[in-house]
Short mmCIF file of C-alpha atoms and ligand atoms in Angstrom, two decimals:
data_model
loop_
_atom_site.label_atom_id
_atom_site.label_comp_id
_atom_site.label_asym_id
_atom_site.label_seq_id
_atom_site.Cartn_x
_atom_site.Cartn_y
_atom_site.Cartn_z
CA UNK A 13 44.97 95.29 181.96
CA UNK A 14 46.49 92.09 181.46
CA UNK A 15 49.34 90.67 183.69
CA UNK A 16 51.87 88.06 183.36
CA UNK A 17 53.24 85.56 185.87
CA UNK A 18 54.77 82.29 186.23
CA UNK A 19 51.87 79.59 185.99
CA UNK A 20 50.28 77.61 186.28
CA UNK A 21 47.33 79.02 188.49
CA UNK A 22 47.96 79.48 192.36
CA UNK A 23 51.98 80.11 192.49
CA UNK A 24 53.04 82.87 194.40
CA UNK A 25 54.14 85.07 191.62
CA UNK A 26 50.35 84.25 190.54
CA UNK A 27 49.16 85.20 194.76
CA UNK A 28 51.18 88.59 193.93
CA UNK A 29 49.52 89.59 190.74
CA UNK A 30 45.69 88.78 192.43
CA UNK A 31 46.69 91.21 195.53
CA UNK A 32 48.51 93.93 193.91
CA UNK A 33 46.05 93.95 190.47
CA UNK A 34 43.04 92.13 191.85
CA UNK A 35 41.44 93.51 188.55
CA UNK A 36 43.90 92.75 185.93
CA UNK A 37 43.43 89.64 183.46
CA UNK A 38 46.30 87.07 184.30
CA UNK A 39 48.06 85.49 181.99
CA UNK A 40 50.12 82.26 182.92
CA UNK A 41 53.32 81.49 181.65
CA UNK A 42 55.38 78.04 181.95
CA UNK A 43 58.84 80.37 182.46
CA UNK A 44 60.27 83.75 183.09
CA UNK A 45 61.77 84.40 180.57
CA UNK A 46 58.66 83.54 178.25
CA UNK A 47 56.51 85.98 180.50
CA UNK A 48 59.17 88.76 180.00
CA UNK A 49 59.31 88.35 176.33
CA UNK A 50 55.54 88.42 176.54
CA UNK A 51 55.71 92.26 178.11
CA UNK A 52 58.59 92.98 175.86
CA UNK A 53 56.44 92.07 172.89
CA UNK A 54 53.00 94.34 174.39
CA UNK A 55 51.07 91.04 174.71
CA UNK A 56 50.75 92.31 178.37
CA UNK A 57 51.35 95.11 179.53
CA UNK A 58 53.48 93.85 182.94
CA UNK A 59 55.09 90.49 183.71
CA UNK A 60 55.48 89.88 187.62
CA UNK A 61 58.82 88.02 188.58
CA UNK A 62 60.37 86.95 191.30
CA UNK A 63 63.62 88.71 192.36
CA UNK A 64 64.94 87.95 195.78
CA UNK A 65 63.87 85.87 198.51
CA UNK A 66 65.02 86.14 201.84
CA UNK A 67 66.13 82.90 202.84
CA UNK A 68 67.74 82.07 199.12
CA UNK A 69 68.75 85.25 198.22
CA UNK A 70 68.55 86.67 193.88
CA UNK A 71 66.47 84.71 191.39
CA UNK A 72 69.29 84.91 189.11
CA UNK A 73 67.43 83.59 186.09
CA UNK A 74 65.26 86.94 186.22
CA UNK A 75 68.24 89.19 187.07
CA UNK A 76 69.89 87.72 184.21
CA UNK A 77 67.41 87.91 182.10
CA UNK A 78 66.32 91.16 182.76
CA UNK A 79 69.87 92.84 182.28
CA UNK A 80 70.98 90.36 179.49
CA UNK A 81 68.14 89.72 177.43
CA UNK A 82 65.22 92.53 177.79
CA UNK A 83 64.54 96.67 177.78
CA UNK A 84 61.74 96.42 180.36
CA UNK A 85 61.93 98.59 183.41
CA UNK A 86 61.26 98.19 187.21
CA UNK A 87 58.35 99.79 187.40
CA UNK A 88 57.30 98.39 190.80
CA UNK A 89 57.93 95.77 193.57
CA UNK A 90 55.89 93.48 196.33
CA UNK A 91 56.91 92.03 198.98
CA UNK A 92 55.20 89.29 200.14
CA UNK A 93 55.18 86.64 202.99
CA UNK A 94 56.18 83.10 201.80
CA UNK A 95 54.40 79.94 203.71
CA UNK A 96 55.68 76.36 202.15
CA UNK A 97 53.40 73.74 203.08
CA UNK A 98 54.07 69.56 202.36
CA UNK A 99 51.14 68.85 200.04
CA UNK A 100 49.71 65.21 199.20
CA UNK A 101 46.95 64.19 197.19
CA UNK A 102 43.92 63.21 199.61
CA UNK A 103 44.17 59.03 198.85
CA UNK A 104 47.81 59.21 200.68
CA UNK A 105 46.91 61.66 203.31
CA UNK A 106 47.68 58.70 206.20
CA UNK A 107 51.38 57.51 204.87
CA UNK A 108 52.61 61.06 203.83
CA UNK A 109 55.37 60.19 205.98
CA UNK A 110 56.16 57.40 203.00
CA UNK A 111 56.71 59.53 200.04
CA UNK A 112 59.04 58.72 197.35
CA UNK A 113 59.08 61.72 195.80
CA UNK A 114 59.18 65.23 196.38
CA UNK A 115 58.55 67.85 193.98
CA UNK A 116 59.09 71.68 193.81
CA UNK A 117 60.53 75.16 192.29
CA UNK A 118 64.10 74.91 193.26
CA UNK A 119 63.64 77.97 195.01
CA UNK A 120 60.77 76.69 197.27
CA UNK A 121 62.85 73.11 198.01
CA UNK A 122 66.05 75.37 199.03
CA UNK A 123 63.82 77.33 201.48
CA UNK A 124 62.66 73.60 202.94
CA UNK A 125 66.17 72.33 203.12
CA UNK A 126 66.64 71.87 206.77
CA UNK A 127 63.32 70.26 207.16
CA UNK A 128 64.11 67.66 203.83
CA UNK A 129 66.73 66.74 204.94
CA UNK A 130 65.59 65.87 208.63
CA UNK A 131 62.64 64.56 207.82
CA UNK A 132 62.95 62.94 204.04
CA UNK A 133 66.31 62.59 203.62
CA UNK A 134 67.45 59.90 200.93
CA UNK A 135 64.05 60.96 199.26
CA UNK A 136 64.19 62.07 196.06
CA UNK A 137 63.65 65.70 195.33
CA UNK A 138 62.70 66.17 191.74
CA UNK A 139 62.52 70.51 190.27
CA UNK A 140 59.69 71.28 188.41
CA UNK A 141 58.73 74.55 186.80
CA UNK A 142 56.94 76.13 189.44
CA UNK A 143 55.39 75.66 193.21
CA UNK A 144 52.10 74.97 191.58
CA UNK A 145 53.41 72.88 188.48
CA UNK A 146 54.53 70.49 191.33
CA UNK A 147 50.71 70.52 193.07
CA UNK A 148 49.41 70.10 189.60
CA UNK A 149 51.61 67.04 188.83
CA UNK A 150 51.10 65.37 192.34
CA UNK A 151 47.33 66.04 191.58
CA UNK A 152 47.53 64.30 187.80
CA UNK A 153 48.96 61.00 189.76
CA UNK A 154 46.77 59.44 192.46
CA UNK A 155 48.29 56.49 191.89
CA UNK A 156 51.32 57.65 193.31
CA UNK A 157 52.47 58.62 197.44
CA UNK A 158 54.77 62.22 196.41
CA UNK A 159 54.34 65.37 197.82
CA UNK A 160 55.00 68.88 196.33
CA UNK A 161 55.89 71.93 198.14
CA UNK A 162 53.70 74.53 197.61
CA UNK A 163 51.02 77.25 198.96
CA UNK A 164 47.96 76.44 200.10
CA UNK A 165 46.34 78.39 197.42
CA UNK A 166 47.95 75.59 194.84
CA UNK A 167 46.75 72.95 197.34
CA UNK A 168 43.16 74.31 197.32
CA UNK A 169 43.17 74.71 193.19
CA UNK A 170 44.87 71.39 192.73
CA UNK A 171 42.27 69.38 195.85
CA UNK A 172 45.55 68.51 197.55
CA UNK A 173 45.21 67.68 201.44
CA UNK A 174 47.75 69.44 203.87
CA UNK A 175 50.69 66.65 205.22
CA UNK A 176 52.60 69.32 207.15
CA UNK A 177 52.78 73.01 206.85
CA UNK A 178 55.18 75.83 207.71
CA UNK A 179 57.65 74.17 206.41
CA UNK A 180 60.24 76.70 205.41
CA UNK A 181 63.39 76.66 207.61
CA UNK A 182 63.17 80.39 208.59
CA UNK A 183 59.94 81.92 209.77
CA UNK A 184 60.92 84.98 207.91
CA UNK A 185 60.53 84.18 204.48
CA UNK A 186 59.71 87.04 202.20
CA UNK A 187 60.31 87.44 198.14
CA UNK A 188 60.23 90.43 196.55
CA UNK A 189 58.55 90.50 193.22
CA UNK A 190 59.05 92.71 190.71
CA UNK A 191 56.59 94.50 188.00
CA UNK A 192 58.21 95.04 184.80
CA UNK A 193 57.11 96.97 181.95
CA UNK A 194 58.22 99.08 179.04
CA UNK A 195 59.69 102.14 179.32
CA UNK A 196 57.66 104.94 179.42
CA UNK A 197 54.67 102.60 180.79
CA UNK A 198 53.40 103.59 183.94
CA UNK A 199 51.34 101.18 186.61
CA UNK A 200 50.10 102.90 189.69
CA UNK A 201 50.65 100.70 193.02
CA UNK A 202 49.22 101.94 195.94
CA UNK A 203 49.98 102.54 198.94
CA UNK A 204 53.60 102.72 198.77
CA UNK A 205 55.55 101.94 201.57
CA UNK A 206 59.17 103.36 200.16
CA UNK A 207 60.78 104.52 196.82
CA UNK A 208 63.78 102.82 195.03
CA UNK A 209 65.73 103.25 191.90
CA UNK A 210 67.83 100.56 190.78
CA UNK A 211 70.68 101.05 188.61
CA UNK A 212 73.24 98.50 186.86
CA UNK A 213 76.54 100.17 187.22
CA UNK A 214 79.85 98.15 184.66
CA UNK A 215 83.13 99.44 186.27
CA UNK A 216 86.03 100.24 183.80
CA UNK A 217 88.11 97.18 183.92
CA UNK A 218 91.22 97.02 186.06
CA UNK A 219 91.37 100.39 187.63
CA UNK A 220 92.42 100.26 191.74
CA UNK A 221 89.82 101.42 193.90
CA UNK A 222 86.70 102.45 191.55
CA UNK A 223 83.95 100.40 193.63
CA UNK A 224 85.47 102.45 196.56
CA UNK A 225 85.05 105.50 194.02
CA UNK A 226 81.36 104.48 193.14
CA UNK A 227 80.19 104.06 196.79
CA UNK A 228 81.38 107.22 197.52
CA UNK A 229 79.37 109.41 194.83
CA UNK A 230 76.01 107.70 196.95
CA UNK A 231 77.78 107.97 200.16
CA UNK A 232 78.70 111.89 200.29
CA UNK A 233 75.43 112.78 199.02
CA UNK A 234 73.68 110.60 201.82
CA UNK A 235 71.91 108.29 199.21
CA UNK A 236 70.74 105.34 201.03
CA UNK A 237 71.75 102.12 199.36
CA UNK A 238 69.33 98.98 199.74
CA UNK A 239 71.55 96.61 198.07
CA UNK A 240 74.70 95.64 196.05
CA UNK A 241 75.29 92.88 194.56
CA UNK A 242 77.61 91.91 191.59
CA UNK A 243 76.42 89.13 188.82
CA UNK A 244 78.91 87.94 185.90
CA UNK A 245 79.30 89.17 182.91
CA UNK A 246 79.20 86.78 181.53
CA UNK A 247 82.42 87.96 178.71
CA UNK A 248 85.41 86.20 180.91
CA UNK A 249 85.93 84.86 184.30
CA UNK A 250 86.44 88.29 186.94
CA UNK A 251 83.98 90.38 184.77
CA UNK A 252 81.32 91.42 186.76
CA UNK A 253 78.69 94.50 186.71
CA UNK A 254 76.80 95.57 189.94
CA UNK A 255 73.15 95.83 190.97
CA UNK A 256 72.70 98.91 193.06
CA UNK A 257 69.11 100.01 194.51
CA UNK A 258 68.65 103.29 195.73
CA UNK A 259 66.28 104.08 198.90
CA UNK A 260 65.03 106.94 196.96
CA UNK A 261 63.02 107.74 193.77
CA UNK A 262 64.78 109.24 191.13
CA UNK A 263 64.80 112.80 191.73
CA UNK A 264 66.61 115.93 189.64
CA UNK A 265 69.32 116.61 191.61
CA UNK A 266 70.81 113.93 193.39
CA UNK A 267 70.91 110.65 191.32
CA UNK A 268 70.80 112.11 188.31
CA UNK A 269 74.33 113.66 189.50
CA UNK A 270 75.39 110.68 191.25
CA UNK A 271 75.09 108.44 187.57
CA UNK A 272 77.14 111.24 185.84
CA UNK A 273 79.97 111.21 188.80
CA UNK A 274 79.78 107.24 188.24
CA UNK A 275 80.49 108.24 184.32
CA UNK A 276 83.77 110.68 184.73
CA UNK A 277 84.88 107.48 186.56
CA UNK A 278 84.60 105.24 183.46
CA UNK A 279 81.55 103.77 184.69
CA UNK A 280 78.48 102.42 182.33
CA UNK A 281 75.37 102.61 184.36
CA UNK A 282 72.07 101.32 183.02
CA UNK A 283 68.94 102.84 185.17
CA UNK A 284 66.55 99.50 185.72
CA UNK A 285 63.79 101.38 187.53
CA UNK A 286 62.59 103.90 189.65
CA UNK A 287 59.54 102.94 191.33
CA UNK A 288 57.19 102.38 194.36
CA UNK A 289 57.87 99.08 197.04
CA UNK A 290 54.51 97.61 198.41
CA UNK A 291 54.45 95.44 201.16
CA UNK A 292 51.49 92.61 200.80
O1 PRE B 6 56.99 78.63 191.98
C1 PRE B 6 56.37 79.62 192.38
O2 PRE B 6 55.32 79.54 193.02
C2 PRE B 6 56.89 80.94 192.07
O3 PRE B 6 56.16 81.88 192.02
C3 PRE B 6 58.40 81.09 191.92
C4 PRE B 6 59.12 81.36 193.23
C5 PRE B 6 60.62 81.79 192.95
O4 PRE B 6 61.08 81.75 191.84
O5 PRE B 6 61.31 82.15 193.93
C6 PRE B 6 58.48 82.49 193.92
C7 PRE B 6 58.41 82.56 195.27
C8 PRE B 6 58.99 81.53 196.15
O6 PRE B 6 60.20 82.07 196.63
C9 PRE B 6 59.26 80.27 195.43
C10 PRE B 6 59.21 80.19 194.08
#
């Protein structure tokens, strides 16, 4: 089975594919969209993204991307524990406290905010592709005192010594990935901790009270939502469509008559999965 992630090697969409298909062939990718495209075409047969992380909330780009741009389905999710460490190649190990440069996912630097800017502030902070694109670009310049924030898988691949670690500003920091694939495609994920189904629901435009109308049709039939969340259009400022996960998997009865109460109220709703959660 081959499985694609954001590369290079070691970044922790690359950590989830080794613990949740330690067998698969991995196949890096320089973006997400590029690895979705890649499962969209069959030259995998899943792409791993990132979705959500708890201290920075959606990874738009693949939200986006996924509703906007793609067919693939949900067909699974990880969640897994996130530890940013300060990373320096081993010649500037004694003045890490000196860098001029820091270098990371955007993602990773927002979840090291509070520390930057305690402990490095005025330092630049430069985004790079990925957590382990930075380590790999710190390693490719001995020459030069900058740090990237990264795992300490990227710091062992990339012979990067450990300046400071833990540095994320919450101790709970947890992204959930997601396993997309085409429809009809199944990958088996065991064992499974809970069951969603995520839906994209577009409300009719300018009708009083329909999101009060949609939460309902869940509500009265005791479906447990997980999330809402609205994203733009992108048509015209004030058009928005919702995200809406499900703590269920799809069944015959209940979501399936849910989506057609969501319907008779004008609603369009896309199903983006139903599929098993693992915790890592
Ligand atoms: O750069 C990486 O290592 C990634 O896998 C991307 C990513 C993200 O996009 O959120 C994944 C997990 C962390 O939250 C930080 C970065």
């Amino acid at each position: 089975m081959k499985i694609g992630y954001l590369g290079p090697e070691a970044t922790f969409t690359d950590y989830a594919v080794r613990q949740l298909f330690p067998e698969a062939e991995r196949i890096p990718f320089v973006s997400i969209p590029e690895c979705m495209d890649a499962a969209t075409a069959g030259e995998i047969d899943a792409a791993i993204v990132p979705l959500e992380n708890s201290i920075e909330g959606s990874v738009n780009l693949t939200i986006d991307y996924l509703v906007h741009e793609t067919d693939l389905q949900i067909v699974g999710e990880a969640v897994v524990p996130i530890r940013q460490h300060l990373l320096v190649h081993p010649n500037h190990l004694d003045k890490w406290k000196e860098v001029q440069l820091i270098c990371s996912h955007p993602h990773a630097l927002a979840q090291c905010h509070k520390f930057l800017h305690k402990e490095f502030k005025g330092i630049p902070l430069e985004h790079m592709s990925s957590t382990a694109a930075a380590a790999k670009f710190v390693q490719s310049h001995p020459e030069r005192n900058i740090a990237a924030i990264a795992n300490s898988l990227a710091g062992e691949e990339y012979g990067l010594a450990l300046a400071q670690q833990n540095i994320h500003d919450y101790s709970y920091n947890h992204t959930v990935f997601a396993v997309l694939a085409k429809s009809g495609e199944s990958i088996s994920i065991d064992p499974t901790v809970e069951s969603k189904t995520s839906l994209m629901v577009t409300l009719p435009s300018d009708h009083a009270g329909t999101l009060h109308q949609v939460l309902s049709a869940f509500s009265w039939r005791k479906l447990n939502l997980s999330k809402i969340e609205s994203r733009p259009m992108k048509t015209g400022l004030g058009k928005y469509f919702f995200i809406i996960d499900i703590n269920l998997k799809i069944d015959d009865v209940l979501i399936p008559g849910a989506i057609a109460e969501l319907e008779a109220l004008g609603c369009t709703v896309k199903m983006l999965g139903s599929y098993s959660s693992y915790k890592i």
